[in-house]
């Protein structure tokens, strides 16, 4: 539990605002995060900027992968039809499928249940789940609870957190 600096109301870890008085809960040293296994792909240049969309992924086990722009790490998603993105906080009853907490998602304004990716055959749709800071596709704000199509190389911005979508190239035959 954390205490609101304004009214001393107890809040769950990960809360951004006090549910009692509405004050913003500010953490000058950031929120502690845990480490997860990452793979580095080398999609970033030395100056930290993206080299552009990498080639479609060839991993048959993953239809979609997420390139974390800030680090160049790639998270390979499984074969599930719907995957939620967000961050985990202590005492949270429902958790996202992909926890972005280790990438400082809290500081970037990612909600606990921020967005979902739905994979339907060769199409991928993204839906904002009513997040506090919104979702953008290639810089364009999307409306909550409405699915939008995305393609290989598109940039999703959850709050201020940027992810590049890497889609599996369907086999030719």
XYZ file of C-alpha atoms in Angstrom:
173
model
C 0.000 0.000 0.000
C 1.041 3.602 -0.562
C -0.123 6.759 1.200
C -1.500 9.796 -0.579
C 0.783 12.754 0.252
C -2.276 15.026 0.352
C -4.874 13.203 2.498
C -2.903 10.121 3.691
C -5.492 7.769 2.179
C -4.090 4.267 1.529
C -3.917 3.277 -2.149
C -2.794 0.122 -3.943
C 0.711 0.137 -5.422
C 0.607 1.387 -8.991
C -2.233 3.879 -8.471
C -1.645 7.158 -10.307
C -4.264 9.227 -8.472
C -5.754 9.120 -4.980
C -9.275 7.680 -5.069
C -10.213 9.791 -2.036
C -9.030 13.318 -2.927
C -7.894 12.951 -6.564
C -4.322 14.096 -5.897
C -1.662 12.787 -8.266
C 0.555 10.234 -6.580
C 4.111 11.248 -7.481
C 7.144 9.068 -6.906
C 10.365 11.079 -7.363
C 12.521 7.930 -7.520
C 10.152 6.095 -9.861
C 8.334 2.862 -9.232
C 10.382 -0.268 -8.558
C 10.305 -2.766 -11.415
C 11.445 -6.343 -11.792
C 13.581 -7.861 -14.526
C 12.324 -10.186 -17.232
C 14.246 -12.117 -19.839
C 14.726 -9.982 -22.942
C 16.119 -10.535 -26.392
C 17.921 -7.751 -28.215
C 17.451 -7.512 -31.936
C 19.673 -4.642 -33.007
C 16.811 -2.687 -34.615
C 18.173 0.531 -33.140
C 21.002 2.636 -34.433
C 23.717 3.876 -32.096
C 21.974 7.246 -31.634
C 18.876 5.426 -30.311
C 16.695 6.009 -33.352
C 14.912 3.192 -35.144
C 16.317 1.993 -38.450
C 12.768 1.690 -39.803
C 10.594 -1.395 -39.939
C 12.645 -4.561 -39.708
C 11.809 -7.417 -42.039
C 8.764 -9.517 -41.093
C 9.598 -12.070 -38.439
C 10.120 -15.673 -39.478
C 9.313 -17.330 -36.122
C 6.474 -19.750 -36.869
C 5.601 -19.914 -33.159
C 4.765 -16.193 -32.961
C 2.369 -14.359 -35.249
C 3.207 -11.033 -33.619
C 6.231 -9.659 -31.779
C 6.628 -6.332 -29.994
C 9.781 -4.275 -30.505
C 10.207 -2.032 -27.434
C 11.498 1.166 -29.082
C 13.350 2.516 -26.025
C 15.459 -0.621 -25.553
C 15.369 -2.547 -28.836
C 14.129 -5.607 -26.905
C 11.604 -7.871 -28.609
C 8.764 -9.719 -26.902
C 7.475 -12.637 -28.969
C 3.760 -13.197 -28.468
C 2.298 -16.690 -28.467
C -0.467 -18.014 -30.656
C -3.333 -16.592 -28.572
C -6.080 -14.778 -30.466
C -6.244 -11.868 -28.000
C -3.439 -10.410 -25.900
C -3.729 -7.573 -23.394
C -0.948 -5.045 -22.807
C -0.461 -3.092 -19.599
C 1.379 -3.135 -16.300
C 1.022 -5.112 -13.097
C 0.684 -3.542 -9.666
C 0.393 -5.129 -6.241
C -3.102 -6.368 -5.386
C -4.373 -6.003 -8.947
C -7.076 -8.677 -9.416
C -6.888 -8.767 -13.234
C -3.495 -8.636 -14.914
C -2.471 -8.056 -18.539
C -1.040 -10.879 -20.638
C 2.048 -8.752 -21.367
C 3.435 -6.855 -18.366
C 5.348 -3.772 -19.532
C 6.317 -2.752 -15.964
C 10.001 -3.774 -16.383
C 10.289 -1.218 -19.191
C 9.245 1.695 -16.918
C 5.701 1.634 -18.277
C 4.318 3.316 -15.153
C 6.481 6.387 -15.729
C 5.417 6.445 -19.399
C 1.713 6.520 -18.512
C 0.733 2.945 -19.388
C -2.502 1.879 -17.692
C -2.842 -1.435 -15.868
C -5.068 -2.769 -18.673
C -4.123 -0.393 -21.486
C -4.784 -2.050 -24.854
C -5.437 -5.375 -26.527
C -4.179 -6.969 -29.720
C -6.577 -9.334 -31.472
C -5.210 -11.666 -34.120
C -7.756 -12.871 -36.665
C -6.149 -15.035 -39.366
C -3.614 -12.688 -41.029
C -5.103 -9.475 -39.592
C -4.151 -7.751 -36.342
C -6.445 -5.273 -34.597
C -5.568 -3.007 -31.670
C -8.130 -1.702 -29.181
C -7.589 0.868 -26.429
C -9.229 -0.500 -23.266
C -10.267 2.882 -21.855
C -6.751 3.805 -20.744
C -6.078 7.041 -18.868
C -3.468 8.335 -21.358
C -4.773 6.909 -24.623
C -3.313 4.865 -27.467
C -1.927 6.042 -30.803
C -1.137 4.208 -34.023
C 1.686 5.921 -35.938
C 0.982 9.115 -33.971
C -2.810 9.164 -34.541
C -5.023 8.942 -31.452
C -7.555 6.091 -31.508
C -10.974 5.985 -29.838
C -11.331 3.655 -26.838
C -13.126 0.327 -27.253
C -13.033 0.445 -31.080
C -10.692 -2.018 -32.865
C -8.283 -0.551 -35.435
C -6.267 -2.548 -37.997
C -2.473 -2.427 -37.749
C 0.265 -3.721 -40.028
C 3.914 -4.728 -39.856
C 6.140 -1.853 -38.709
C 3.336 0.280 -37.206
C 4.213 2.152 -34.010
C 1.803 1.829 -31.079
C 2.110 4.494 -28.406
C 0.561 3.606 -25.047
C 0.632 6.886 -23.125
C 4.235 7.841 -24.003
C 5.443 4.226 -24.318
C 6.357 3.249 -27.913
C 6.173 -0.256 -29.347
C 6.754 -1.319 -32.948
C 4.632 -4.224 -34.215
C 6.482 -6.994 -35.987
C 4.164 -9.374 -37.838
C 4.929 -12.917 -38.953
C 5.192 -13.247 -42.695
C 2.671 -15.835 -43.927
C 4.231 -18.804 -45.660
C 4.062 -18.771 -49.431
C 2.712 -21.912 -50.990
